[in-house]
Each structure stands twice: as C-alpha cells, then as structure tokens.
Short mmCIF file of C-alpha atoms in Angstrom, two decimals:
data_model
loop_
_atom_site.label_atom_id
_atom_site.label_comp_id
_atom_site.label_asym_id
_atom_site.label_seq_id
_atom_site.Cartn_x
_atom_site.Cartn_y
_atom_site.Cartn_z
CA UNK A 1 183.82 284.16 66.55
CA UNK A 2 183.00 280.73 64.61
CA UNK A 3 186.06 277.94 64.63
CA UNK A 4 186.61 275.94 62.18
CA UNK A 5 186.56 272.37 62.99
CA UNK A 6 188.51 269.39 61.42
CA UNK A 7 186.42 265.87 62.65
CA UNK A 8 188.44 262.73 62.73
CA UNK A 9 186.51 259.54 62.79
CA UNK A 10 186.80 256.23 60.60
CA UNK A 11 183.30 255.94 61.17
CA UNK A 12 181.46 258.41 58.67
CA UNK A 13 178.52 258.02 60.79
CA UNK A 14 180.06 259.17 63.93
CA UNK A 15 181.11 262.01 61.98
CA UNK A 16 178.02 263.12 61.10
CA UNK A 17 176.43 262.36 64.56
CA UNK A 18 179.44 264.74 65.66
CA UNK A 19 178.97 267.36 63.29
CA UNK A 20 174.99 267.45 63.78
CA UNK A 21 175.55 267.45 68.36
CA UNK A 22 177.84 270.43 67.14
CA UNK A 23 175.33 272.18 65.04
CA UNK A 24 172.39 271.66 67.86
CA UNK A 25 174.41 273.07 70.78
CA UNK A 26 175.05 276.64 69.04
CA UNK A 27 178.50 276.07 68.55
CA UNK A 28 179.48 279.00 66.40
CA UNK A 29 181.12 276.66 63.82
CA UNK A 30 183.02 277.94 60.48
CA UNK A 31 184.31 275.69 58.34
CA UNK A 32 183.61 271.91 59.58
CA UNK A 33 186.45 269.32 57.79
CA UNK A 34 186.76 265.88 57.93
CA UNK A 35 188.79 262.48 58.11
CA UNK A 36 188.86 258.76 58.11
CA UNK A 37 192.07 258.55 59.76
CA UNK A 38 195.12 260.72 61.85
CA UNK A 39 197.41 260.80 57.64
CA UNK A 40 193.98 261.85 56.29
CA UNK A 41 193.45 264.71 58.82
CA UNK A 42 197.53 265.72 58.62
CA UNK A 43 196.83 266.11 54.70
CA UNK A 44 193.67 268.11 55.50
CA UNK A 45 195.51 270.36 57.94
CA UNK A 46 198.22 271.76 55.62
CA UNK A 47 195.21 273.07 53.57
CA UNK A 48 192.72 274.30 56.01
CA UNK A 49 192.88 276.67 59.09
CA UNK A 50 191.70 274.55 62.25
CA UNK A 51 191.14 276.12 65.45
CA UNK A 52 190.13 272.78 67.06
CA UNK A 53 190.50 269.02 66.28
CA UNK A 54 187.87 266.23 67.23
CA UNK A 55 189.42 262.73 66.95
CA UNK A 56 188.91 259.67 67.20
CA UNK A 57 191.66 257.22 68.83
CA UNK A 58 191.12 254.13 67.50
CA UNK A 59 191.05 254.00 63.36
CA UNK A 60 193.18 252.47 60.98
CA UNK A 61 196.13 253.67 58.93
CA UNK A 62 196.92 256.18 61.52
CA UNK A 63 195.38 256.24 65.15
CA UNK A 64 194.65 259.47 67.35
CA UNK A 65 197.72 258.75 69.32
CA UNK A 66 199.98 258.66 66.28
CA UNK A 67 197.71 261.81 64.94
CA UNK A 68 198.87 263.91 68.15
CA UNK A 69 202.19 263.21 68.20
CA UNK A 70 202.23 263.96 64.37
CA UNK A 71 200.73 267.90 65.36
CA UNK A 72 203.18 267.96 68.40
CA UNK A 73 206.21 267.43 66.74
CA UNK A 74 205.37 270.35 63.56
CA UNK A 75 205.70 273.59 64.87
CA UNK A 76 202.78 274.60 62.68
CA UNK A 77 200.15 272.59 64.84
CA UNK A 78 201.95 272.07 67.90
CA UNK A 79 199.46 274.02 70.14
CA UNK A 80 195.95 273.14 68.50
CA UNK A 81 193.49 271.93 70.58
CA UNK A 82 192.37 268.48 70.38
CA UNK A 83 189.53 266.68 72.18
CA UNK A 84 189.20 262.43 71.71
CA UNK A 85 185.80 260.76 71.06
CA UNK A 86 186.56 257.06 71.72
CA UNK A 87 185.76 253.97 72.79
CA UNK A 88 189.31 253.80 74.27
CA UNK A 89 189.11 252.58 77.78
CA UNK A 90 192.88 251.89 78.49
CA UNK A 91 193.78 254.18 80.96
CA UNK A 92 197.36 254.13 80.32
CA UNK A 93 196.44 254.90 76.57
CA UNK A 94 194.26 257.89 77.24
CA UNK A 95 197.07 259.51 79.30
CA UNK A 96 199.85 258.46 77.02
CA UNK A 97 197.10 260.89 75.13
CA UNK A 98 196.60 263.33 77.74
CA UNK A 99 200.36 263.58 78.19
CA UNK A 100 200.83 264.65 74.75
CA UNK A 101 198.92 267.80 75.07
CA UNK A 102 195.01 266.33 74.48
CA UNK A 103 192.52 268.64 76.10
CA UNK A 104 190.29 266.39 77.27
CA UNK A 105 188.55 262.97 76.31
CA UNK A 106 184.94 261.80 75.91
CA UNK A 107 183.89 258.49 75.93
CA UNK A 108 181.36 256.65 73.45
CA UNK A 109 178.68 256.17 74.21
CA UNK A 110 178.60 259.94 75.07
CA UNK A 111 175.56 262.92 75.93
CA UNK A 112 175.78 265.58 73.73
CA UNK A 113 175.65 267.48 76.74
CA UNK A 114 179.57 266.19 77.36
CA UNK A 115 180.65 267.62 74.07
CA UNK A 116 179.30 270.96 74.53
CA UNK A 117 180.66 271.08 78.33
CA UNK A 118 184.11 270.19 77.44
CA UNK A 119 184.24 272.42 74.94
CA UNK A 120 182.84 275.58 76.85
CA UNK A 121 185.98 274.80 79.23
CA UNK A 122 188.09 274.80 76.17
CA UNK A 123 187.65 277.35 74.61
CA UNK A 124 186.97 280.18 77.16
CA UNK A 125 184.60 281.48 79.26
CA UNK A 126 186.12 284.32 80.31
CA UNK A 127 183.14 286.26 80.99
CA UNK A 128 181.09 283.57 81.95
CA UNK A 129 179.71 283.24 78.52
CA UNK A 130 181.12 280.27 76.66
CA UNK A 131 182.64 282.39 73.39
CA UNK A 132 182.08 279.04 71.32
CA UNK A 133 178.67 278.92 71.37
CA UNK A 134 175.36 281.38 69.67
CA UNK A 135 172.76 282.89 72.32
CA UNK A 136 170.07 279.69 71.41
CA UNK A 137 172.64 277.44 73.34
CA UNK A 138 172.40 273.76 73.94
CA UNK A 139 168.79 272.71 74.15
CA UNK A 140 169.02 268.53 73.80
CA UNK B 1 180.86 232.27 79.07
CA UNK B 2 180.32 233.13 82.80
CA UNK B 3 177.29 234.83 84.70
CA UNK B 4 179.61 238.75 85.00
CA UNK B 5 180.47 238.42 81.17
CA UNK B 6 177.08 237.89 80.03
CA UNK B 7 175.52 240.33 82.35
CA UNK B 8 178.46 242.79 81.55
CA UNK B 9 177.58 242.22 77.45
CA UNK B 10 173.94 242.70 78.25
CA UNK B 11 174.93 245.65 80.56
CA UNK B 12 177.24 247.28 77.38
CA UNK B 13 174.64 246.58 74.89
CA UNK B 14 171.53 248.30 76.82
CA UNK B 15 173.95 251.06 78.01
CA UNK B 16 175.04 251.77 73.62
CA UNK B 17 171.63 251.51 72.39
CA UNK B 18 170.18 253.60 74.70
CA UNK B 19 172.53 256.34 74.57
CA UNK B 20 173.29 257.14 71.01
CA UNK B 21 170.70 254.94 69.23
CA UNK B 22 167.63 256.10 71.60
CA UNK B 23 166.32 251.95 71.69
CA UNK B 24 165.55 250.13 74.45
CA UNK B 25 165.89 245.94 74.10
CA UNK B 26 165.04 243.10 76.17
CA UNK B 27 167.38 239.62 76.48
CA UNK B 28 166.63 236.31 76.72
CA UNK B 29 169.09 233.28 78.14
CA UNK B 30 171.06 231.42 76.02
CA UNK B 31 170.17 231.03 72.14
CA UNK B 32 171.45 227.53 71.31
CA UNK B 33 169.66 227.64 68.05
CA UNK B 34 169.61 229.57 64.79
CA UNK B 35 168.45 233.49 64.73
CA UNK B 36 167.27 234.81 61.08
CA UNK B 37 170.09 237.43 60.75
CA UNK B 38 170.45 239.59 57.21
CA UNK B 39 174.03 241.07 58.71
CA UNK B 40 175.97 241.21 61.08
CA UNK B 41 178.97 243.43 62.70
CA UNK B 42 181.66 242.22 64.47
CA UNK B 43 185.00 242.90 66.32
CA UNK B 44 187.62 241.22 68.47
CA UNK B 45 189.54 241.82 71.78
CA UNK B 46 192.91 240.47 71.81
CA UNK B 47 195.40 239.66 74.77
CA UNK B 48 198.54 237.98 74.68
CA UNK B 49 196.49 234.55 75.62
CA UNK B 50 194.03 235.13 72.94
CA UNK B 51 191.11 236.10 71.68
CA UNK B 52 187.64 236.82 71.73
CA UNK B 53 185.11 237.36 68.89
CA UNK B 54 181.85 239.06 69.00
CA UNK B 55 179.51 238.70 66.30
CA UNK B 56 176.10 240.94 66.17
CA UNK B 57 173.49 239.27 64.00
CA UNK B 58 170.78 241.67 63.20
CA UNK B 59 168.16 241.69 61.09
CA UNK B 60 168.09 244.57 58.16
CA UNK B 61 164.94 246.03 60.53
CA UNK B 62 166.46 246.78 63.32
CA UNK B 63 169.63 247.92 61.06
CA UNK B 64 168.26 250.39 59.67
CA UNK B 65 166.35 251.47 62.79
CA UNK B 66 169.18 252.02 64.70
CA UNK B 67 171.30 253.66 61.78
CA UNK B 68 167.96 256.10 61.31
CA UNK B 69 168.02 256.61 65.29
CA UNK B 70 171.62 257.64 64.96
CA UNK B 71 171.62 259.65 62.03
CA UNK B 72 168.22 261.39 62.77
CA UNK B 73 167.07 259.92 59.35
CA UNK B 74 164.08 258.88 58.11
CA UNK B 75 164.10 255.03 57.68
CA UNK B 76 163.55 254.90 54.17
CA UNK B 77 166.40 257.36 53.31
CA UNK B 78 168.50 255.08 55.25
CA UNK B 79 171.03 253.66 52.83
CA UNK B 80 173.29 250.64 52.67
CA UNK B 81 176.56 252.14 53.24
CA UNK B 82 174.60 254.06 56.53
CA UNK B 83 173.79 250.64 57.72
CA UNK B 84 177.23 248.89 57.13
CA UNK B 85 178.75 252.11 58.77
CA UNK B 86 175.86 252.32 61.91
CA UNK B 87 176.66 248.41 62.54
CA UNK B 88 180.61 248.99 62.59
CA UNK B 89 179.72 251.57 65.17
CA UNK B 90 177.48 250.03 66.77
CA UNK B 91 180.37 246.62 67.52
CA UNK B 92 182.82 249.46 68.21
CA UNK B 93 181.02 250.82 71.41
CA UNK B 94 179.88 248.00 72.28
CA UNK B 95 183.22 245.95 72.36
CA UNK B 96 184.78 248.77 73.75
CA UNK B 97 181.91 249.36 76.25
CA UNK B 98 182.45 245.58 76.92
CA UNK B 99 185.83 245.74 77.53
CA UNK B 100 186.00 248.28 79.76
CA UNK B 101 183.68 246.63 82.18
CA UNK B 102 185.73 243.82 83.21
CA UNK B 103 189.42 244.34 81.85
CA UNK B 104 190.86 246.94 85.12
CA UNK B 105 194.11 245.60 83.97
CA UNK B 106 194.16 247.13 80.33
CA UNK B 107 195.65 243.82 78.96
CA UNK B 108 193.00 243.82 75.95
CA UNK B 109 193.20 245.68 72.98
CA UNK B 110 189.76 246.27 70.69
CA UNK B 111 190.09 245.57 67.07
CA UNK B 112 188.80 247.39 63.86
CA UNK B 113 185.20 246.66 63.37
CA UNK B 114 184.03 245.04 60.41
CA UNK B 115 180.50 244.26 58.44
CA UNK B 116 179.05 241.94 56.36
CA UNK B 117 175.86 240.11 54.69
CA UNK B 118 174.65 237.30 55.66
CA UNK B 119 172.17 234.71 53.33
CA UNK B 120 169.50 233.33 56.55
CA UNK B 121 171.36 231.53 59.47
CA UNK B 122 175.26 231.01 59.40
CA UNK B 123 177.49 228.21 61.01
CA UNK B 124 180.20 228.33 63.18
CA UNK B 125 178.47 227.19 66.43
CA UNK B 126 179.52 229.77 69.20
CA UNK B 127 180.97 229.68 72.74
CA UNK B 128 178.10 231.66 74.00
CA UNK B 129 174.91 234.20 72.69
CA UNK B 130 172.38 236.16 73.89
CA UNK B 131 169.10 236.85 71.75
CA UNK B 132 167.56 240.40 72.01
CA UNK B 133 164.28 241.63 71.02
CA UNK B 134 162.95 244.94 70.75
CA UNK B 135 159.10 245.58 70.63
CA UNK B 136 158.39 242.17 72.28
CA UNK B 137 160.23 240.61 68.44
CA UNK B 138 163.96 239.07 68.25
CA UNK B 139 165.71 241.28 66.41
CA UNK B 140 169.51 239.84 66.69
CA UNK B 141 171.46 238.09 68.24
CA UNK B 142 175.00 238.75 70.27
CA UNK B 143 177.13 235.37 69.96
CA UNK B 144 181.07 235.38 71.25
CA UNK B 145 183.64 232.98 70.44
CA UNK B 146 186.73 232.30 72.79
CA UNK B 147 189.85 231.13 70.46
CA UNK B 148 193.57 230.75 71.90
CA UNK B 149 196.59 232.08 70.82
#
C-alpha cells in the first residue's frame, strides 16, 4: 500500500535529499507534499491525506515542536505519525518532542540507511516484511 | 578559541561533509590572513552569556560541488538558489553538529542559517579560523567570532 508523505523542511534542499533517500529505499510512496515550515505543513494537511509526516524541528515561522502540538491538539491529526530530521541536539527538546507523540528522531547528518530503518519499525512489519517498502528494497 | 573547540569544529565539519556531501577535506592551523571567498553561510549559537558566530567562506567551486554532491546533480545544472540553499544546510549541520559536541548542558540554542555573496576578501577580523582544502587546494575557510551579551 503506498503512503502519502507530507516533508517538512525550510531547507528545499533537504527536502529533496529526503524525498530522493525515500524514492531509493523502495518506499512505496503515493503522494509526496511539502513545506517550509510547521503553518505551511498545517495548511497543506487540511487539503491532502497524509499517512506520515517528516519534519524538521528547527525552521522559522513555526518549528516542529510547535508543528506537533498543532496535530495533537486537532482531533483530525492527532494520531499521525511523525518522524524529526534535525540538527536538534537538546535532549530536553527532542523529548519535549518525543513526549508529544513523535515516533522517533534522526539526526543530520544522517545514513539513508536510518531513514529506511525507522520507518520499517513504524510502519509495520508484521510479517517480517516491512509493508512500506517495494521487493527492490534499500540498496545504498 | 581553545585546542577541544577547534578540534570539535574540525571534527563537525569532516563528520557533515562526509556524510551527506560524500567530500573529504584536509585543515590547516590558524588562517590569520585573507581567504578568496565568493560566499559564505553562516549561523549563530546563543546562550544567556552570549554569542558565537560562525562564518563559512567558500569559494563558488566547492559550492557548487557540494550542492551537486547533495542533490545528485550534475555541476553545471547546479543553480544559484541550490547553492544559497546547500550552504544554509551545510552551516545548519554543522553548527548543530558543533554544538552538540561540547554543550552536555543544552544551554545553547542554534540560530536560522543564513547566505550571502561576498566581492574577494571581507573584514571583520575574527576570534579564530581554520582554512580547509580539498584536492590538496583551499577551498574555504571556517572563521568564529565570540561577542557578549
């Protein structure tokens, strides 16, 4: 089943880098959105079905921790999944994160190999087959 | 700027280049004097005490090598705005690399990265830099600044 994925980065670059580690692992991937910032990616949502959100934390406007309390507190988006891509190293900011429902957090500079793992965990390997990804798989 | 932070900026530099921009670079010691740069990226980390800016002074070369390394471009389709946008980047991981290598207290907070042109060699004599080359050339040049509150 492909997901669609919303990408939320102020960097356009780091969205493409995203997009492309996301295209090369055989993540089954529907629509792909983007945003520059967490208001850009809440005006997105209300027009797009996202199965899973890939933010940044730290952008202007709105950051990833003002993003995720923003989806936790409308009862449309309280349970999506969302994964942070950051350069955030403050621990007490990437639980405040965690605490709020995150799924998990990769650092930059990151493998792709750390995208594709945490998302296999995410979403589901029930039969030991991650039922993101195509048969070609991850081959970086 | 002490032996740990330079070795720590040297440390967060190789560790970002290598990673997402697939480049390997070389350091020298201290750079009192002027680097040809044709941009430059920079960001700040800020504590209640106050604050340090990093500047990265590159030349458009190694730019838009490591903006084609990133993108998995050709260098010639590289464009501006891929440049300006790979540099930003490239100061964000870096500073945040940086940071996370000697503040264990999480009293610093990483700024928004920012870009600009530069005509030759600039002014503003800084605190402390570190010239790195890539293919035996000097392609840029890391310089901080340490500025109170």
């Amino acid at each position: 089943m492909p997901y669609n994925i919303l990408i939320v980065d102020d960097s356009r670059s780091m969205r493409k880098v995203i997009r492309k580690v996301l295209d090369l692992s055989g993540f089954q991937m529907g629509e792909c959105v983007e945003a520059g910032n967490g208001r850009e990616a809440l005006e997105l949502l209300e027009s797009h079905w996202i199965d899973l959100v890939l933010s940044d934390i730290h952008m202007p406007v709105m950051d990833g921790i003002g993003f995720i309390r923003a989806l936790r507190n409308n009862q449309s988006w309280s349970d999506l999944p969302v994964v942070f891509i950051t350069t955030e190293s403050n621990e007490d900011r990437l639980q405040e994160a965690m605490d709020l429902g995150a799924k998990g957090y990769i650092r930059k500079p990151f493998q792709p190999e750390e995208i594709r793992s945490l998302l296999c965990q995410i979403m589901g390997e029930s039969d030991g087959v991650p039922r993101a990804f195509s048969d070609e798989g991850c081959d970086f | 700027m002490g032996f740990q932070e330079r070795s720590a900026m040297k440390d967060a530099i190789s560790e970002v280049l290598e990673t997402m921009f697939f480049m390997f670079v070389d350091f020298d010691g201290d750079c009192p004097g002027d680097h040809y740069s044709d941009c430059e990226s920079f960001i700040s980390l800020k504590n209640n005490k106050g604050r340090v800016d990093i500047a990265f002074k590159v030349r458009e070369e190694f730019a838009r090598m490591i903006s084609a390394n990133l993108l998995g471009l050709d260098e010639l389709d590289v464009t501006q705005e891929d440049m300006e946008d790979t540099m930003k980047e490239f100061a964000n991981m870096v500073g945040g690399n940086y940071k996370a290598r000697f503040d264990v207290n999480n009293q610093w907070e990483l700024g928004i990265p920012q870009f600009r042109n530069l005509t030759g060699t600039s002014g503003d004599p800084a605190d402390a830099g570190l010239l790195f080359f890539c293919f035996g050339r000097s392609m840029g040049k890391v310089e901080w600044w340490n500025r109170a509150c």
